[in-house]
């Protein structure tokens, strides 16, 4: 597998570990993925939830944690590619992005809205930027703005399909539409990126949402993508920053346990069915404190506090918290190291490539194309 170029760095394999908040992908997971040859991503969503003053001053706690998490991730992987995921919907979006740049991020991946002013926030730095899009139209809107105002094209584009975990960039009725499939949207985005690429340069397109194994990686690379982003698969790793009960919720989940919920932030989301999900579908939960996390969340109307729900879950109260997941959560059955997972993905990819090569030959031949 050929890696992904991010600025002057090149990953060994074309695998980006998706950013998962709150507290799921922090320094241990991102550092381990980068050390294993992938691209490690730290989620900035309430990243400072473990800081002593988070309840009193979440903004300061989050900014402080961005620097400390990156420093600790760098101790695990000195030269690997490590970046941050920053949601556009965050109330402190601009300040968070600038803190990520100051902390030395190789890459910022930004979605949950259109990152229209992202280039100016990283201006003068070596940090590369990538929008997350769920349609070719969204990329067109972003790229036109970036080109006109900043003379900048995306350094990379992440295409997220409807099988992803957490908040989804689709309306509920679009989730099962063939026109919203990752394959269809990736093809649309590839057509657009080809028109954006400067002469002699390439904008990597990364397929995300429902990518589970090496065969999936092979399939999307053959469709034209330059890499994949995987999140759910990395939760059940020894290095994942979540608690053991959180990881076991993934291990114990069946395919039918991955359900679509209505999030307080105004987007559909995919999570594991538990007592919390069943309770909040019909009864509004009392909110004793607002953390001012998301622009689109209005505390007076919200059915529950999403920050509290996610923190409760990551700390281990998985029946009374919100456990986001991807559509393939039911396929996970064991906790492994990041190194072992990466080796497995590479082996699965190799087997898939061999099978695809054999299928190109006439029935009487068995040679393998590379």
Short mmCIF file of C-alpha atoms in Angstrom, two decimals:
data_model
loop_
_atom_site.label_atom_id
_atom_site.label_comp_id
_atom_site.label_asym_id
_atom_site.label_seq_id
_atom_site.Cartn_x
_atom_site.Cartn_y
_atom_site.Cartn_z
CA UNK A 1 0.00 0.00 0.00
CA UNK A 2 1.22 3.46 -0.88
CA UNK A 3 1.05 6.03 1.91
CA UNK A 4 -0.50 9.50 1.99
CA UNK A 5 1.61 12.61 1.60
CA UNK A 6 0.85 15.36 4.14
CA UNK A 7 3.13 18.33 3.54
CA UNK A 8 6.70 17.07 3.67
CA UNK A 9 5.72 13.83 5.44
CA UNK A 10 4.54 10.54 4.01
CA UNK A 11 2.62 7.90 5.92
CA UNK A 12 3.65 4.30 5.40
CA UNK A 13 0.10 3.09 4.82
CA UNK A 14 -2.96 4.97 3.42
CA UNK A 15 -4.91 4.76 6.69
CA UNK A 16 -6.10 7.75 8.71
CA UNK A 17 -7.50 7.06 12.17
CA UNK A 18 -10.64 9.17 12.46
CA UNK A 19 -11.06 11.71 15.22
CA UNK A 20 -13.50 10.53 17.90
CA UNK A 21 -14.71 12.73 20.73
CA UNK A 22 -15.20 13.07 23.58
CA UNK A 23 -11.97 11.50 24.81
CA UNK A 24 -11.93 8.45 22.51
CA UNK A 25 -9.04 9.44 20.25
CA UNK A 26 -6.48 11.27 22.33
CA UNK A 27 -2.70 11.06 22.53
CA UNK A 28 -2.34 7.31 23.16
CA UNK A 29 -4.37 6.23 20.14
CA UNK A 30 -3.18 8.93 17.74
CA UNK A 31 0.45 8.41 18.75
CA UNK A 32 0.23 4.65 18.34
CA UNK A 33 -1.37 4.92 14.90
CA UNK A 34 1.28 7.38 13.73
CA UNK A 35 4.03 5.12 15.10
CA UNK A 36 2.52 2.19 13.18
CA UNK A 37 2.71 4.08 9.90
CA UNK A 38 -0.76 5.59 9.68
CA UNK A 39 -2.06 9.10 10.32
CA UNK A 40 -3.08 9.66 13.95
CA UNK A 41 -5.85 12.13 14.71
CA UNK A 42 -6.73 13.66 18.08
CA UNK A 43 -10.30 14.88 18.53
CA UNK A 44 -10.62 18.39 19.96
CA UNK A 45 -14.26 17.95 21.00
CA UNK A 46 -14.19 18.74 24.74
CA UNK A 47 -10.60 17.52 24.74
CA UNK A 48 -10.04 19.09 28.16
CA UNK A 49 -12.76 17.14 29.93
CA UNK A 50 -10.19 15.59 32.30
CA UNK A 51 -8.77 18.97 33.35
CA UNK A 52 -9.60 20.05 36.91
CA UNK A 53 -11.18 23.33 35.78
CA UNK A 54 -13.19 21.94 32.84
CA UNK A 55 -16.52 22.50 34.59
CA UNK A 56 -15.68 26.12 35.43
CA UNK A 57 -13.78 27.13 32.31
CA UNK A 58 -14.07 24.58 29.49
CA UNK A 59 -12.48 26.90 26.93
CA UNK A 60 -9.21 27.26 28.86
CA UNK A 61 -9.21 23.55 29.72
CA UNK A 62 -9.63 22.58 26.07
CA UNK A 63 -6.87 24.90 24.84
CA UNK A 64 -4.48 23.60 27.49
CA UNK A 65 -5.30 19.98 26.66
CA UNK A 66 -4.63 20.48 22.94
CA UNK A 67 -1.02 21.32 23.72
CA UNK A 68 -0.53 18.59 26.32
CA UNK A 69 -2.15 15.89 24.17
CA UNK A 70 0.00 16.73 21.17
CA UNK A 71 3.14 16.79 23.31
CA UNK A 72 2.36 13.32 24.69
CA UNK A 73 1.46 11.98 21.23
CA UNK A 74 4.82 13.22 19.94
CA UNK A 75 6.58 11.30 22.68
CA UNK A 76 5.02 8.15 21.23
CA UNK A 77 5.72 9.01 17.59
CA UNK A 78 8.39 11.65 17.05
CA UNK A 79 8.29 11.72 13.25
CA UNK A 80 4.85 10.28 12.45
CA UNK A 81 1.93 12.26 11.08
CA UNK A 82 -0.29 13.55 13.89
CA UNK A 83 -3.16 15.97 13.52
CA UNK A 84 -6.45 17.12 14.98
CA UNK A 85 -10.11 16.87 14.09
CA UNK A 86 -11.91 20.19 14.71
CA UNK A 87 -15.67 20.54 14.28
CA UNK A 88 -16.79 23.76 12.57
CA UNK A 89 -19.82 23.72 14.87
CA UNK A 90 -17.66 24.35 17.96
CA UNK A 91 -18.35 27.71 19.57
CA UNK A 92 -14.61 28.29 19.98
CA UNK A 93 -13.75 26.97 16.51
CA UNK A 94 -11.24 29.64 15.49
CA UNK A 95 -9.43 29.63 18.82
CA UNK A 96 -9.29 25.81 18.79
CA UNK A 97 -7.82 25.72 15.26
CA UNK A 98 -5.16 28.28 16.16
CA UNK A 99 -4.24 26.28 19.26
CA UNK A 100 -3.82 23.16 17.12
CA UNK A 101 -1.48 25.08 14.81
CA UNK A 102 0.51 26.41 17.76
CA UNK A 103 0.77 22.87 19.14
CA UNK A 104 2.46 21.72 15.94
CA UNK A 105 -0.31 19.86 14.13
CA UNK A 106 0.74 18.29 10.85
CA UNK A 107 -2.88 18.26 9.72
CA UNK A 108 -6.29 19.63 10.65
CA UNK A 109 -9.36 17.76 9.44
CA UNK A 110 -12.51 19.85 9.78
CA UNK A 111 -16.18 18.96 9.32
CA UNK A 112 -19.57 19.22 11.08
CA UNK A 113 -20.15 22.31 8.96
CA UNK A 114 -18.32 24.01 6.12
CA UNK A 115 -14.84 25.30 7.14
CA UNK A 116 -15.06 28.41 4.98
CA UNK A 117 -12.32 30.44 6.71
CA UNK A 118 -9.95 27.60 7.63
CA UNK A 119 -7.08 28.74 5.34
CA UNK A 120 -6.72 32.08 7.13
CA UNK A 121 -6.57 30.33 10.51
CA UNK A 122 -3.49 28.31 9.48
CA UNK A 123 -1.86 31.04 7.41
CA UNK A 124 1.92 31.14 7.71
CA UNK A 125 2.16 27.72 9.33
CA UNK A 126 3.15 24.28 8.06
CA UNK A 127 -0.17 22.77 9.11
CA UNK A 128 -2.09 21.20 6.23
CA UNK A 129 -5.89 21.34 6.08
CA UNK A 130 -8.62 19.00 4.86
CA UNK A 131 -12.38 19.55 4.82
CA UNK A 132 -14.78 16.70 5.50
CA UNK A 133 -17.56 16.62 2.91
CA UNK A 134 -20.57 14.40 2.31
CA UNK A 135 -21.23 15.55 -1.25
CA UNK A 136 -19.48 16.92 -4.30
CA UNK A 137 -21.61 20.04 -3.96
CA UNK A 138 -20.19 20.76 -0.50
CA UNK A 139 -16.63 20.50 -1.82
CA UNK A 140 -17.49 22.85 -4.70
CA UNK A 141 -18.81 25.47 -2.27
CA UNK A 142 -15.73 25.21 -0.03
CA UNK A 143 -13.17 25.14 -2.84
CA UNK A 144 -14.67 28.14 -4.64
CA UNK A 145 -14.52 30.16 -1.44
CA UNK A 146 -10.98 29.07 -0.62
CA UNK A 147 -9.74 29.80 -4.14
CA UNK A 148 -11.42 33.20 -4.44
CA UNK A 149 -10.60 34.57 -1.00
CA UNK A 150 -7.31 32.81 -0.15
CA UNK A 151 -6.00 31.40 -3.46
CA UNK A 152 -5.86 28.06 -1.64
CA UNK A 153 -6.98 24.57 -2.58
CA UNK A 154 -7.51 21.76 -0.03
CA UNK A 155 -4.39 19.84 0.89
CA UNK A 156 -6.60 16.76 1.21
CA UNK A 157 -10.33 15.96 1.15
CA UNK A 158 -12.09 13.48 3.42
CA UNK A 159 -15.31 12.07 1.98
CA UNK A 160 -17.60 10.79 4.72
CA UNK A 161 -20.45 8.46 3.79
CA UNK A 162 -23.66 7.60 5.67
CA UNK A 163 -22.25 4.50 7.40
CA UNK A 164 -19.92 6.55 9.62
CA UNK A 165 -20.23 6.87 13.38
CA UNK A 166 -21.18 9.90 15.42
CA UNK A 167 -22.77 12.91 13.76
CA UNK A 168 -23.61 12.43 10.09
CA UNK A 169 -23.67 14.99 7.28
CA UNK A 170 -26.92 13.67 5.83
CA UNK A 171 -30.62 14.15 6.45
CA UNK A 172 -32.29 11.04 7.91
CA UNK A 173 -34.04 10.21 4.63
CA UNK A 174 -30.71 10.32 2.75
CA UNK A 175 -28.95 7.70 4.84
CA UNK A 176 -30.18 4.74 2.81
CA UNK A 177 -30.25 6.43 -0.59
CA UNK A 178 -27.92 4.98 -3.26
CA UNK A 179 -26.98 8.53 -4.27
CA UNK A 180 -25.54 9.04 -0.77
CA UNK A 181 -23.38 5.90 -0.74
CA UNK A 182 -19.70 6.37 -0.03
CA UNK A 183 -18.85 4.92 -3.44
CA UNK A 184 -21.09 7.44 -5.25
CA UNK A 185 -19.99 10.47 -3.24
CA UNK A 186 -16.30 9.52 -3.54
CA UNK A 187 -16.62 9.38 -7.34
CA UNK A 188 -18.30 12.81 -7.37
CA UNK A 189 -15.58 14.31 -5.18
CA UNK A 190 -12.81 12.76 -7.28
CA UNK A 191 -14.24 14.46 -10.38
CA UNK A 192 -14.09 17.82 -8.63
CA UNK A 193 -10.62 17.43 -7.11
CA UNK A 194 -9.16 16.68 -10.53
CA UNK A 195 -10.24 20.17 -11.63
CA UNK A 196 -8.69 21.75 -8.52
CA UNK A 197 -5.26 20.13 -8.64
CA UNK A 198 -2.40 22.48 -9.53
CA UNK A 199 -0.15 21.23 -12.36
CA UNK A 200 2.04 18.38 -11.16
CA UNK A 201 0.31 18.16 -7.77
CA UNK A 202 -2.28 15.82 -6.33
CA UNK A 203 -5.02 16.38 -3.77
CA UNK A 204 -5.46 13.11 -1.84
CA UNK A 205 -9.08 11.98 -1.54
CA UNK A 206 -9.83 9.89 1.55
CA UNK A 207 -12.89 7.60 1.78
CA UNK A 208 -14.48 7.39 5.23
CA UNK A 209 -17.53 5.83 6.81
CA UNK A 210 -18.05 2.07 6.89
CA UNK A 211 -14.46 1.14 5.95
CA UNK A 212 -13.69 -1.90 8.07
CA UNK A 213 -10.97 -4.17 6.68
CA UNK A 214 -8.18 -4.51 4.14
CA UNK A 215 -10.59 -5.63 1.44
CA UNK A 216 -12.46 -2.34 1.86
CA UNK A 217 -9.19 -0.45 1.57
CA UNK A 218 -8.37 -2.30 -1.66
CA UNK A 219 -11.84 -1.59 -3.05
CA UNK A 220 -11.74 2.15 -2.43
CA UNK A 221 -8.19 2.52 -3.70
CA UNK A 222 -9.29 0.75 -6.87
CA UNK A 223 -12.19 3.20 -7.14
CA UNK A 224 -9.65 6.03 -7.20
CA UNK A 225 -9.35 7.12 -3.57
CA UNK A 226 -5.87 7.74 -2.21
CA UNK A 227 -6.59 6.41 1.26
CA UNK A 228 -9.24 5.62 3.83
CA UNK A 229 -10.24 6.94 7.22
CA UNK A 230 -11.25 4.41 9.87
CA UNK A 231 -12.60 5.20 13.32
CA UNK A 232 -14.84 2.47 14.76
CA UNK A 233 -12.23 -0.21 14.17
CA UNK A 234 -9.68 1.66 16.31
CA UNK A 235 -11.91 1.87 19.39
CA UNK A 236 -11.31 -1.79 20.22
CA UNK A 237 -7.56 -1.36 20.52
CA UNK A 238 -5.40 -1.49 23.62
CA UNK A 239 -4.17 2.04 23.00
CA UNK A 240 -7.57 3.66 22.52
CA UNK A 241 -8.02 6.34 25.18
CA UNK A 242 -11.55 5.24 26.16
CA UNK A 243 -12.28 3.14 29.26
CA UNK A 244 -12.45 -0.65 29.09
CA UNK A 245 -16.26 -0.68 29.59
CA UNK A 246 -16.57 1.61 26.55
CA UNK A 247 -14.49 -0.76 24.44
CA UNK A 248 -16.50 -3.74 25.70
CA UNK A 249 -19.70 -2.00 24.58
CA UNK A 250 -18.28 -2.32 21.07
CA UNK A 251 -17.27 -5.93 21.58
CA UNK A 252 -20.72 -6.87 22.90
CA UNK A 253 -22.74 -4.96 20.29
CA UNK A 254 -24.61 -6.71 17.51
CA UNK A 255 -25.31 -5.25 14.08
CA UNK A 256 -28.85 -4.30 15.14
CA UNK A 257 -27.51 -2.30 18.10
CA UNK A 258 -26.18 0.49 15.84
CA UNK A 259 -29.11 2.93 15.67
CA UNK A 260 -29.75 6.42 14.33
CA UNK A 261 -30.47 9.04 16.97
CA UNK A 262 -31.50 12.71 16.92
CA UNK A 263 -28.66 14.67 18.47
CA UNK A 264 -29.10 17.93 20.41
CA UNK A 265 -26.79 19.59 17.88
CA UNK A 266 -29.36 19.21 15.11
CA UNK A 267 -27.82 16.33 13.17
CA UNK A 268 -28.63 12.65 12.98
CA UNK A 269 -26.04 10.43 14.63
CA UNK A 270 -25.23 6.73 14.90
CA UNK A 271 -24.81 5.23 18.36
CA UNK A 272 -25.09 1.95 20.24
CA UNK A 273 -28.58 1.26 21.54
CA UNK A 274 -28.56 1.35 25.35
CA UNK A 275 -30.71 2.55 28.24
CA UNK A 276 -29.66 6.15 27.65
CA UNK A 277 -30.73 6.10 23.99
CA UNK A 278 -34.04 4.45 24.82
CA UNK A 279 -34.71 6.89 27.65
CA UNK A 280 -33.88 10.08 25.76
CA UNK A 281 -36.02 9.25 22.74
CA UNK A 282 -39.14 10.01 24.77
CA UNK A 283 -38.16 11.90 27.92
CA UNK A 284 -36.23 15.20 28.10
CA UNK A 285 -33.33 14.99 30.52
CA UNK A 286 -32.63 17.83 32.95
CA UNK A 287 -29.53 19.90 32.11
CA UNK A 288 -27.81 21.35 35.16
CA UNK A 289 -24.80 22.88 33.37
CA UNK A 290 -24.07 24.10 29.84
CA UNK A 291 -20.53 23.70 28.53
CA UNK A 292 -21.11 26.02 25.54
CA UNK A 293 -19.66 23.41 23.22
CA UNK A 294 -21.73 23.47 20.01
CA UNK A 295 -23.19 26.51 18.23
CA UNK A 296 -26.32 24.68 17.12
CA UNK A 297 -27.23 23.29 20.55
CA UNK A 298 -29.76 25.38 22.51
CA UNK A 299 -29.87 24.34 26.13
CA UNK A 300 -33.53 25.31 26.64
CA UNK A 301 -34.68 22.95 23.89
CA UNK A 302 -32.01 20.22 24.03
CA UNK A 303 -33.28 16.77 25.09
CA UNK A 304 -30.03 16.22 27.03
CA UNK A 305 -26.51 17.62 27.36
CA UNK A 306 -24.42 15.89 24.73
CA UNK A 307 -21.14 16.79 26.46
CA UNK A 308 -22.24 15.14 29.71
CA UNK A 309 -23.61 12.12 27.84
CA UNK A 310 -20.35 11.56 25.98
CA UNK A 311 -18.17 12.11 29.05
CA UNK A 312 -20.24 9.67 31.11
CA UNK A 313 -19.80 7.05 28.41
CA UNK A 314 -16.07 7.45 27.85
CA UNK A 315 -15.50 7.19 31.60
CA UNK A 316 -17.30 3.84 31.67
CA UNK A 317 -21.01 4.45 32.36
CA UNK A 318 -21.96 3.03 28.99
CA UNK A 319 -25.62 2.38 29.83
CA UNK A 320 -26.26 5.95 30.96
CA UNK A 321 -24.09 7.73 28.41
CA UNK A 322 -23.93 8.15 24.65
CA UNK A 323 -21.73 5.65 22.81
CA UNK A 324 -21.22 6.73 19.22
CA UNK A 325 -20.27 4.03 16.69
CA UNK A 326 -20.07 3.23 13.00
CA UNK A 327 -22.34 0.84 11.14
CA UNK A 328 -19.81 -2.03 11.40
CA UNK A 329 -19.62 -2.06 15.19
CA UNK A 330 -21.30 -5.49 15.26
CA UNK A 331 -18.33 -7.02 13.44
CA UNK A 332 -15.82 -6.23 16.20
CA UNK A 333 -15.16 -9.14 18.52
CA UNK A 334 -11.80 -8.58 20.20
CA UNK A 335 -9.44 -5.94 21.55
CA UNK A 336 -6.06 -5.90 19.83
CA UNK A 337 -3.03 -3.61 19.73
CA UNK A 338 -2.83 -0.91 17.08
CA UNK A 339 0.25 -2.63 15.66
CA UNK A 340 -1.60 -5.94 15.33
CA UNK A 341 -4.60 -4.21 13.72
CA UNK A 342 -2.40 -2.47 11.17
CA UNK A 343 -0.64 -5.71 10.32
CA UNK A 344 -4.01 -7.41 9.86
CA UNK A 345 -5.25 -4.64 7.57
CA UNK A 346 -2.12 -4.94 5.44
CA UNK A 347 -2.49 -8.70 5.18
CA UNK A 348 -6.19 -8.41 4.28
CA UNK A 349 -5.33 -5.79 1.69
CA UNK A 350 -2.68 -8.00 0.13
CA UNK A 351 -5.08 -10.94 -0.12
CA UNK A 352 -7.75 -8.73 -1.69
CA UNK A 353 -5.27 -7.41 -4.23
CA UNK A 354 -4.17 -10.94 -5.09
CA UNK A 355 -7.79 -11.99 -5.57
CA UNK A 356 -8.49 -8.97 -7.75
CA UNK A 357 -5.35 -9.65 -9.78
CA UNK A 358 -6.35 -13.27 -10.33
CA UNK A 359 -9.81 -12.24 -11.49
CA UNK A 360 -8.24 -10.19 -14.28
CA UNK A 361 -6.59 -13.25 -15.74
CA UNK A 362 -8.18 -15.76 -18.09
CA UNK A 363 -9.59 -18.91 -16.36
CA UNK A 364 -6.54 -21.00 -17.13
CA UNK A 365 -3.98 -18.61 -15.67
CA UNK A 366 -3.07 -17.69 -12.11
CA UNK A 367 -0.50 -14.90 -12.43
CA UNK A 368 -0.90 -11.85 -10.17
CA UNK A 369 -0.90 -8.26 -11.45
CA UNK A 370 0.68 -5.56 -9.30
#
